[in-house]
Short mmCIF file of C-alpha atoms and ligand atoms in Angstrom, two decimals:
data_model
loop_
_atom_site.label_atom_id
_atom_site.label_comp_id
_atom_site.label_asym_id
_atom_site.label_seq_id
_atom_site.Cartn_x
_atom_site.Cartn_y
_atom_site.Cartn_z
CA UNK A 11 67.84 118.13 98.58
CA UNK A 12 68.42 114.90 101.09
CA UNK A 13 65.82 112.70 102.01
CA UNK A 14 66.34 113.69 105.90
CA UNK A 15 61.89 114.84 106.32
CA UNK A 16 58.98 114.33 108.13
CA UNK A 17 56.33 112.68 107.49
CA UNK A 18 52.84 113.01 109.06
CA UNK A 19 54.82 114.65 112.15
CA UNK A 20 57.54 111.81 112.15
CA UNK A 21 61.19 111.94 110.96
CA UNK A 22 62.53 109.74 107.80
CA UNK A 23 65.68 108.64 106.33
CA UNK A 24 64.46 107.99 102.91
CA UNK A 25 61.78 105.24 103.35
CA UNK A 26 62.53 104.69 107.43
CA UNK A 27 61.72 106.18 110.57
CA UNK A 28 64.38 107.71 112.33
CA UNK A 29 62.76 106.62 115.48
CA UNK A 30 62.84 102.56 114.29
CA UNK A 31 66.35 102.79 113.89
CA UNK A 32 66.83 104.46 117.21
CA UNK A 33 64.62 101.57 119.14
CA UNK A 34 67.27 99.14 117.33
CA UNK A 35 70.32 99.87 117.58
CA UNK A 36 70.29 102.94 120.43
CA UNK A 37 71.27 106.04 120.66
CA UNK A 38 73.55 107.76 119.40
CA UNK A 39 74.47 107.38 116.25
CA UNK A 40 74.34 108.20 112.52
CA UNK A 41 72.40 107.69 109.92
CA UNK A 42 72.71 108.09 106.46
CA UNK A 43 71.02 107.77 103.11
CA UNK A 44 71.77 106.34 99.93
CA UNK A 45 70.00 108.26 97.96
CA UNK A 46 71.42 111.58 99.12
CA UNK A 47 74.90 110.31 98.65
CA UNK A 48 74.39 109.22 94.85
CA UNK A 49 72.43 112.55 94.11
CA UNK A 50 75.14 114.94 95.35
CA UNK A 51 77.37 112.23 93.49
CA UNK A 52 75.77 112.39 90.68
CA UNK A 53 75.12 116.79 90.21
CA UNK A 54 79.52 116.55 89.81
CA UNK A 55 79.34 114.20 87.35
CA UNK A 56 76.25 116.06 85.95
CA UNK A 57 78.27 119.69 86.44
CA UNK A 58 81.49 118.78 84.43
CA UNK A 59 79.86 116.89 81.65
CA UNK A 60 80.91 117.45 78.25
CA UNK A 61 84.64 117.34 79.27
CA UNK A 62 87.27 114.42 80.27
CA UNK A 63 86.64 114.42 84.42
CA UNK A 64 86.57 112.44 86.86
CA UNK A 65 84.64 112.82 90.46
CA UNK A 66 86.86 111.34 93.41
CA UNK A 67 85.02 111.84 96.52
CA UNK A 68 87.74 113.26 99.27
CA UNK A 69 87.10 109.75 101.85
CA UNK A 70 88.36 111.90 104.87
CA UNK A 71 85.08 113.64 105.07
CA UNK A 72 83.12 110.05 106.14
CA UNK A 73 85.01 106.72 104.97
CA UNK A 74 82.98 103.66 106.34
CA UNK A 75 83.57 100.90 103.87
CA UNK A 76 79.67 100.69 102.97
CA UNK A 77 79.36 104.72 101.92
CA UNK A 78 83.16 103.71 99.54
CA UNK A 79 81.06 100.92 97.95
CA UNK A 80 78.04 102.98 97.42
CA UNK A 81 79.89 106.19 95.68
CA UNK A 82 81.92 103.60 93.67
CA UNK A 83 79.35 101.99 92.23
CA UNK A 84 77.72 104.55 90.95
CA UNK A 85 81.79 105.45 89.67
CA UNK A 86 83.46 107.63 91.86
CA UNK A 87 87.25 107.66 92.27
CA UNK A 88 88.84 108.22 95.77
CA UNK A 89 90.78 111.03 97.23
CA UNK A 90 92.84 109.42 100.04
CA UNK A 91 95.05 111.82 102.27
CA UNK A 92 96.77 108.85 104.66
CA UNK A 93 97.91 105.15 103.95
CA UNK A 94 94.78 104.18 106.05
CA UNK A 95 92.55 105.92 103.69
CA UNK A 96 94.09 104.12 100.65
CA UNK A 97 93.76 100.52 102.08
CA UNK A 98 90.53 101.64 103.20
CA UNK A 99 89.38 102.57 99.83
CA UNK A 100 91.50 99.10 97.56
CA UNK A 101 89.54 97.35 100.96
CA UNK A 102 85.79 98.52 99.31
CA UNK A 103 86.74 97.05 95.81
CA UNK A 104 88.34 100.65 94.34
CA UNK A 105 91.04 99.99 91.80
CA UNK A 106 94.58 101.93 92.16
CA UNK A 107 93.60 103.69 88.65
CA UNK A 108 91.11 105.27 90.35
CA UNK A 109 92.43 106.48 93.35
CA UNK A 110 94.48 109.93 94.09
CA UNK A 111 96.75 110.55 96.94
CA UNK A 112 96.57 113.87 98.30
CA UNK A 113 97.92 115.45 101.31
CA UNK A 114 101.15 117.43 102.95
CA UNK A 115 103.01 114.18 104.47
CA UNK A 116 103.08 111.00 102.32
CA UNK A 117 105.60 108.24 104.53
CA UNK A 118 107.81 106.47 102.67
CA UNK A 119 105.37 103.00 103.87
CA UNK A 120 101.97 104.87 102.00
CA UNK A 121 104.28 106.20 98.90
CA UNK A 122 105.68 102.27 98.68
CA UNK A 123 102.31 101.14 99.15
CA UNK A 124 100.73 103.04 97.25
CA UNK A 125 103.15 102.11 94.33
CA UNK A 126 102.53 98.67 95.08
CA UNK A 127 99.07 98.51 94.94
CA UNK A 128 98.57 101.31 91.67
CA UNK A 129 97.71 104.74 92.14
CA UNK A 130 96.04 107.11 89.97
CA UNK A 131 98.36 109.74 91.02
CA UNK A 132 100.34 111.05 93.39
CA UNK A 133 99.87 114.86 94.21
CA UNK A 134 102.94 116.02 95.58
CA UNK A 135 103.11 118.95 98.27
CA UNK A 136 107.04 119.63 98.44
CA UNK A 137 110.06 119.08 96.60
CA UNK A 138 111.28 116.31 99.60
CA UNK A 139 108.57 114.31 99.21
CA UNK A 140 108.81 114.46 95.00
CA UNK A 141 112.25 112.60 96.30
CA UNK A 142 111.09 110.70 97.89
CA UNK A 143 108.55 109.13 95.61
CA UNK A 144 111.10 109.63 92.96
CA UNK A 145 113.34 106.92 95.44
CA UNK A 146 110.51 104.30 95.65
CA UNK A 147 109.37 104.51 92.53
CA UNK A 148 113.16 103.89 91.21
CA UNK A 149 113.50 101.23 93.75
CA UNK A 150 110.42 99.21 92.73
CA UNK A 151 111.01 99.81 89.20
CA UNK A 152 107.86 102.08 88.54
CA UNK A 153 106.78 105.35 87.24
CA UNK A 154 104.95 107.07 89.51
CA UNK A 155 102.42 109.91 88.43
CA UNK A 156 102.34 113.04 89.95
CA UNK A 157 101.32 116.46 89.67
CA UNK A 158 102.42 119.39 91.90
CA UNK A 159 100.15 120.92 94.39
CA UNK A 160 99.76 124.47 94.00
CA UNK A 161 99.36 127.28 96.83
CA UNK A 162 97.93 130.27 94.34
CA UNK A 163 98.33 132.80 97.51
CA UNK A 164 94.66 133.07 97.30
CA UNK A 165 92.02 133.97 100.37
CA UNK A 166 89.44 131.04 100.31
CA UNK A 167 86.82 133.48 103.29
CA UNK A 168 86.38 130.30 104.67
CA UNK A 169 87.04 129.11 108.87
CA UNK A 170 91.03 129.33 109.15
CA UNK A 171 91.17 125.67 110.74
CA UNK A 172 89.94 124.95 106.95
CA UNK A 173 91.24 127.08 104.70
CA UNK A 174 94.50 126.31 102.76
CA UNK A 175 95.13 128.19 99.58
CA UNK A 176 96.95 131.23 101.76
CA UNK A 177 101.13 131.13 101.11
CA UNK A 178 100.83 130.84 105.06
CA UNK A 179 98.71 127.46 105.08
CA UNK A 180 101.47 124.69 105.33
CA UNK A 181 99.63 122.89 101.86
CA UNK A 182 101.58 123.02 98.07
CA UNK A 183 104.43 125.06 96.84
CA UNK A 184 104.17 128.78 95.91
CA UNK A 185 102.45 129.07 92.64
CA UNK A 186 105.70 131.75 92.38
CA UNK A 187 107.65 128.65 91.77
CA UNK A 188 106.62 126.16 90.71
CA UNK A 189 108.22 126.18 86.85
CA UNK A 190 111.42 125.60 88.97
CA UNK A 191 109.92 123.19 90.69
CA UNK A 192 108.27 121.33 87.60
CA UNK A 193 111.20 121.19 85.69
CA UNK A 194 113.11 119.60 88.61
CA UNK A 195 110.55 117.30 88.61
CA UNK A 196 110.54 116.71 84.44
CA UNK A 197 113.81 115.70 85.64
CA UNK A 198 113.20 112.33 87.98
CA UNK A 199 112.95 109.31 86.13
CA UNK A 200 111.34 108.09 88.84
CA UNK A 201 108.60 110.46 88.18
CA UNK A 202 106.19 111.49 84.93
CA UNK A 203 104.52 114.37 85.43
CA UNK A 204 100.89 114.63 84.09
CA UNK A 205 99.03 117.79 85.85
CA UNK A 206 98.52 120.27 88.16
CA UNK A 207 96.43 119.66 91.34
CA UNK A 208 95.17 122.32 94.00
CA UNK A 209 92.95 122.47 96.81
CA UNK A 210 92.69 126.07 98.37
CA UNK A 211 89.95 124.95 101.55
CA UNK A 212 87.04 123.27 102.20
CA UNK A 213 83.34 125.26 103.42
CA UNK A 214 83.50 127.59 100.24
CA UNK A 215 80.20 129.71 100.12
CA UNK A 216 81.55 131.92 97.26
CA UNK A 217 82.41 131.02 93.57
CA UNK A 218 85.18 133.99 93.90
CA UNK A 219 88.03 132.51 95.64
CA UNK A 220 88.08 129.08 92.70
CA UNK A 221 87.77 131.13 90.30
CA UNK A 222 90.81 132.71 90.86
CA UNK A 223 92.31 130.27 92.14
CA UNK A 224 91.27 128.17 88.53
CA UNK A 225 92.82 130.87 86.83
CA UNK A 226 96.03 131.37 88.12
CA UNK A 227 96.00 127.39 87.42
CA UNK A 228 95.10 128.08 83.68
CA UNK A 229 97.96 130.11 83.49
CA UNK A 230 100.65 128.18 84.76
CA UNK A 231 99.04 125.49 82.38
CA UNK A 232 100.13 127.21 80.00
CA UNK A 233 103.77 128.93 81.19
CA UNK A 234 104.65 125.07 82.35
CA UNK A 235 103.63 123.21 78.40
CA UNK A 236 105.47 126.29 76.94
CA UNK A 237 108.31 125.28 79.17
CA UNK A 238 107.66 121.62 77.37
CA UNK A 239 105.48 120.24 80.05
CA UNK A 240 103.05 118.14 79.32
CA UNK A 241 100.18 119.17 81.42
CA UNK A 242 97.27 116.88 81.06
CA UNK A 243 95.32 116.59 83.88
CA UNK A 244 94.18 119.39 86.34
CA UNK A 245 93.40 118.36 89.77
CA UNK A 246 91.09 121.09 90.96
CA UNK A 247 90.41 119.84 94.87
CA UNK A 248 87.05 120.04 96.57
CA UNK A 249 86.23 122.40 98.92
CA UNK A 250 82.39 123.50 97.56
CA UNK A 251 80.64 124.21 101.00
CA UNK A 252 76.88 122.80 101.62
CA UNK A 253 73.67 125.19 103.34
CA UNK A 254 74.30 124.24 106.90
CA UNK A 255 71.29 126.12 107.25
CA UNK A 256 67.96 126.55 105.74
CA UNK A 257 69.06 130.47 105.24
CA UNK A 258 68.83 132.30 101.53
CA UNK A 259 72.11 132.66 100.91
CA UNK A 260 73.40 129.16 100.02
CA UNK A 261 76.56 128.23 99.02
CA UNK A 262 77.07 128.17 94.54
CA UNK A 263 75.28 124.69 92.90
CA UNK A 264 77.58 122.21 91.64
CA UNK A 265 76.21 123.66 88.55
CA UNK A 266 77.75 127.15 88.98
CA UNK A 267 80.39 125.65 90.12
CA UNK A 268 81.11 123.46 87.04
CA UNK A 269 80.26 126.29 84.71
CA UNK A 270 82.80 128.44 86.08
CA UNK A 271 85.22 125.13 85.94
CA UNK A 272 84.30 125.30 82.45
CA UNK A 273 85.01 129.24 81.63
CA UNK A 274 88.07 129.75 83.48
CA UNK A 275 89.76 126.04 82.67
CA UNK A 276 88.09 123.95 79.66
CA UNK A 277 89.63 125.89 76.40
CA UNK A 278 92.49 123.85 78.07
CA UNK A 279 91.42 120.35 76.93
CA UNK A 280 92.46 118.80 79.54
CA UNK A 281 90.55 116.17 81.71
CA UNK A 282 89.44 118.07 85.38
CA UNK A 283 89.76 116.03 88.59
CA UNK A 284 87.51 117.65 91.42
CA UNK A 285 87.73 115.89 94.85
CA UNK A 286 84.44 117.00 96.67
CA UNK A 287 83.62 115.71 99.77
CA UNK A 288 81.82 117.39 102.21
CA UNK A 289 79.34 118.43 99.82
CA UNK A 290 78.64 114.80 99.07
CA UNK A 291 78.81 113.42 102.54
CA UNK A 292 77.58 116.10 104.71
CA UNK A 293 73.99 116.15 103.79
CA UNK A 294 73.78 112.74 103.38
CA UNK A 295 73.98 111.86 106.78
CA UNK A 296 72.26 112.82 110.53
CA UNK A 297 73.03 112.04 114.33
CA UNK A 298 70.83 111.04 116.26
CA UNK A 299 70.66 111.77 120.12
CA UNK A 300 68.31 111.01 123.03
CA UNK A 301 67.68 113.96 126.00
CA UNK A 302 68.70 112.87 128.76
CA UNK A 303 67.57 115.71 130.87
CA UNK A 304 66.17 119.17 130.86
CA UNK A 305 68.33 121.05 133.26
CA UNK A 306 66.70 124.58 134.92
CA UNK A 307 70.25 126.48 134.96
CA UNK A 308 70.15 130.17 136.76
CA UNK A 309 69.15 131.87 133.77
CA UNK A 310 69.41 129.30 131.10
CA UNK A 311 67.52 125.85 130.14
CA UNK A 312 70.04 123.13 129.44
CA UNK A 313 69.27 120.36 127.33
CA UNK A 314 71.63 117.15 127.70
CA UNK A 315 71.81 115.16 125.15
CA UNK A 316 73.14 110.93 125.01
CA UNK A 317 75.35 112.81 122.51
CA UNK A 318 78.85 115.19 123.37
CA UNK A 319 81.35 116.95 121.54
CA UNK A 320 83.85 113.01 120.82
CA UNK A 321 80.91 111.73 118.59
CA UNK A 322 80.68 115.09 116.80
CA UNK A 323 83.11 117.25 117.41
CA UNK A 324 82.56 119.86 115.25
CA UNK A 325 80.57 122.27 116.84
CA UNK A 326 83.18 122.39 119.64
CA UNK A 327 85.91 122.78 117.25
CA UNK A 328 84.95 124.59 114.44
CA UNK A 329 82.07 126.90 115.82
CA UNK A 330 79.81 125.28 113.75
CA UNK A 331 76.39 125.41 113.18
CA UNK A 332 74.17 122.23 113.10
CA UNK A 333 70.13 122.67 112.37
CA UNK A 334 69.16 120.25 115.51
CA UNK A 335 65.71 118.87 114.84
CA UNK A 336 62.93 116.72 117.26
CA UNK A 337 62.77 113.38 115.64
CA UNK A 338 58.74 113.65 116.38
CA UNK A 339 57.83 117.05 115.21
CA UNK A 340 56.11 119.17 117.46
CA UNK A 341 52.31 119.87 117.05
CA UNK A 342 51.89 123.00 114.95
CA UNK A 343 51.46 125.67 117.74
CA UNK A 344 53.50 125.39 120.32
CA UNK A 345 55.08 127.05 122.03
CA UNK A 346 59.32 127.17 121.25
CA UNK A 347 61.42 127.00 123.68
CA UNK A 348 65.04 128.45 123.70
CA UNK A 349 68.23 126.30 124.92
CA UNK A 350 71.59 125.41 125.49
CA UNK A 351 72.37 121.89 123.91
CA UNK A 352 74.81 119.91 125.94
CA UNK A 353 76.60 116.78 126.01
CA UNK A 354 78.25 114.59 129.47
CA UNK A 355 81.92 115.15 128.29
CA UNK A 356 83.53 117.16 131.64
CA UNK A 357 84.73 120.61 129.22
CA UNK A 358 82.26 123.24 128.43
CA UNK A 359 83.70 122.41 124.97
CA UNK A 360 80.99 120.17 125.06
CA UNK A 361 78.06 122.56 123.75
CA UNK A 362 76.14 121.79 120.73
CA UNK A 363 73.93 125.36 120.83
CA UNK A 364 74.05 128.29 122.64
CA UNK A 365 70.51 129.68 123.54
CA UNK A 366 68.85 127.25 120.37
CA UNK A 367 65.01 128.25 119.81
CA UNK A 368 63.51 124.99 119.22
CA UNK A 369 60.33 123.15 120.27
CA UNK A 370 59.97 121.99 124.29
CA UNK A 371 61.89 118.70 124.51
CA UNK A 372 61.24 116.25 127.46
CA UNK A 373 64.04 113.64 129.02
CA UNK A 374 63.54 110.54 126.70
CA UNK A 375 62.91 112.33 123.58
CA UNK A 376 64.83 111.76 119.92
CA UNK A 377 66.74 114.91 118.49
CA UNK A 378 68.64 114.59 115.27
CA UNK A 379 71.68 117.03 114.54
CA UNK A 380 71.42 117.33 110.33
CA UNK A 381 74.27 118.08 108.18
CA UNK A 382 75.89 115.83 110.24
CA UNK A 383 77.18 113.34 107.46
CA UNK A 384 80.65 114.68 106.42
CA UNK A 385 83.63 114.79 109.34
CA UNK A 386 81.35 114.04 111.59
CA UNK A 387 82.10 110.19 112.34
CA UNK A 388 85.26 110.12 111.51
CA UNK A 389 86.67 112.73 113.22
CA UNK A 390 84.61 110.65 117.08
CA UNK A 391 87.13 109.63 119.57
CA UNK A 392 86.32 107.59 122.73
CA UNK A 393 87.17 110.97 125.21
CA UNK A 394 85.27 110.23 128.29
CA UNK A 395 85.59 106.22 127.81
CA UNK A 396 82.72 107.01 125.40
CA UNK A 397 82.33 104.49 122.89
CA UNK A 398 82.35 105.13 119.09
CA UNK A 399 78.91 105.27 118.13
CA UNK A 400 77.55 103.18 115.63
CA UNK A 401 76.50 104.41 111.90
CA UNK A 402 73.70 103.00 110.52
CA UNK A 403 73.31 103.47 106.68
CA UNK A 404 69.64 103.53 104.48
CA UNK A 405 68.27 102.55 101.39
CA UNK A 406 65.25 102.43 100.81
CA UNK A 407 62.68 101.02 102.84
CA UNK A 408 66.35 98.89 104.36
CA UNK A 409 68.88 99.96 106.74
CA UNK A 410 71.75 98.05 107.76
CA UNK A 411 74.09 99.09 110.86
CA UNK A 412 77.43 99.43 109.06
CA UNK A 413 79.20 99.35 111.76
CA UNK A 414 78.31 98.85 115.14
CA UNK A 415 78.95 100.06 118.80
CA UNK A 416 81.76 98.26 120.43
CA UNK A 417 81.63 96.64 123.72
CA UNK A 418 82.71 98.20 127.37
CA UNK A 419 85.05 94.96 127.25
CA UNK A 420 86.33 96.06 123.40
CA UNK A 421 87.30 99.28 124.22
CA UNK A 422 88.85 98.73 127.20
CA UNK A 423 90.74 95.21 126.10
CA UNK A 424 92.10 97.38 123.49
CA UNK A 425 94.90 98.32 125.93
CA UNK A 426 97.08 96.41 127.54
CA UNK A 427 98.62 95.86 130.57
CA UNK A 428 102.56 95.70 131.01
CA UNK A 429 104.31 92.69 132.93
CA UNK A 430 105.34 94.76 135.51
CA UNK A 431 102.15 95.54 136.65
C1 PLP B 4 89.26 117.88 102.49
C2 PLP B 4 90.73 118.03 101.22
C3 PLP B 4 89.07 118.02 100.01
C4 PLP B 4 87.58 117.48 100.43
O1 PLP B 4 87.45 119.32 100.44
P1 PLP B 4 85.77 119.03 101.14
O2 PLP B 4 85.20 120.10 102.09
O3 PLP B 4 85.19 117.96 102.30
O4 PLP B 4 85.51 119.22 99.94
C5 PLP B 4 89.83 117.61 98.18
N1 PLP B 4 90.88 118.02 98.70
C6 PLP B 4 91.75 117.25 99.44
C7 PLP B 4 93.43 117.68 98.58
C8 PLP B 4 91.91 117.90 100.78
O5 PLP B 4 92.62 117.78 101.90
#
């Protein structure tokens, strides 16, 4: 459930008409709902009730400061995957002891930044990385809390580009080598082993792969404890999928996920950490765009809009589906049309949908891409010298621009001309 609904035929974000925001900020833009962010965070928080736990929002899904502050205010920690994200989380006021550092290639500088600024734990992805974290910690005279990310070799049954838990993927260390790696970690004076980490992929639409992975983690917890390690925290990653269409085969709910976590891992008495990104942000945001032209092709109609693949890359990159709806609802009974919905970028890949059946539109009409809150704005670029589009946050009947559109001069003046030109 989200808070983008029609009222008397007009699409609202919470209590604000989307058309009103468009008139003020221009199109295209991202629009987020505070209430939806909060609701999704709480679903996870409540799903883990009764177990000691922390929900660390995977901020790579949507990392605007205003979003981080919104989530931190209701109790979220943060999962970061770069020094930039770490700095963003800190800038948003998130204390270091609520920030988890994940990611397959943390650099020495990033490790130093996090150790100096405070960190809940590093999720270590390899032995060379473990050695560097140890070295930096010793130089700084601190002890780095770590988990080791294990790769359980399970098929997440999701898009290949976002599956991370098979042995062919670059992530983590093979679970079969975990005992050896933990023994090594325990011998390093700059590290304190506190738990185990696993994250098998994104947009998972079934619980089974999670269950398989968590059963392996449960076994490993017992093995490592019998080897003498103190395993007190299990980081279970993110990855629970969201419904991108309003069909019947919706992914499992956070409550079902929580029950499965309790079943597979509850008996171990560990603190549970999860890192959802998409499920918190995905349906908390839409991208609003305007129809520039409707063009008759030989055998199809093209809806050419002012948003493009540089603004929302998911369809081009992951063959992702987004529901696309008009901001002003068509009158009942109006005959639907079939459109190829495309942006202005000079690539055929700049196609959002082919043969999409929807209400007829005309130049100047506003449309909204649903489920665009996660991996939308954060993956945008200025390809074709199209300035980054604004982000707007709604709360009740208020809205605010939380990232404005840069001017063309601002975009251009980031370049510098060498002396010889
Ligand atoms: C991307 C990522 C997540 C979040 O995944 P979602 O599918 O957005 O929930 C969590 N943990 C790690 C380590 C990740 O890389």
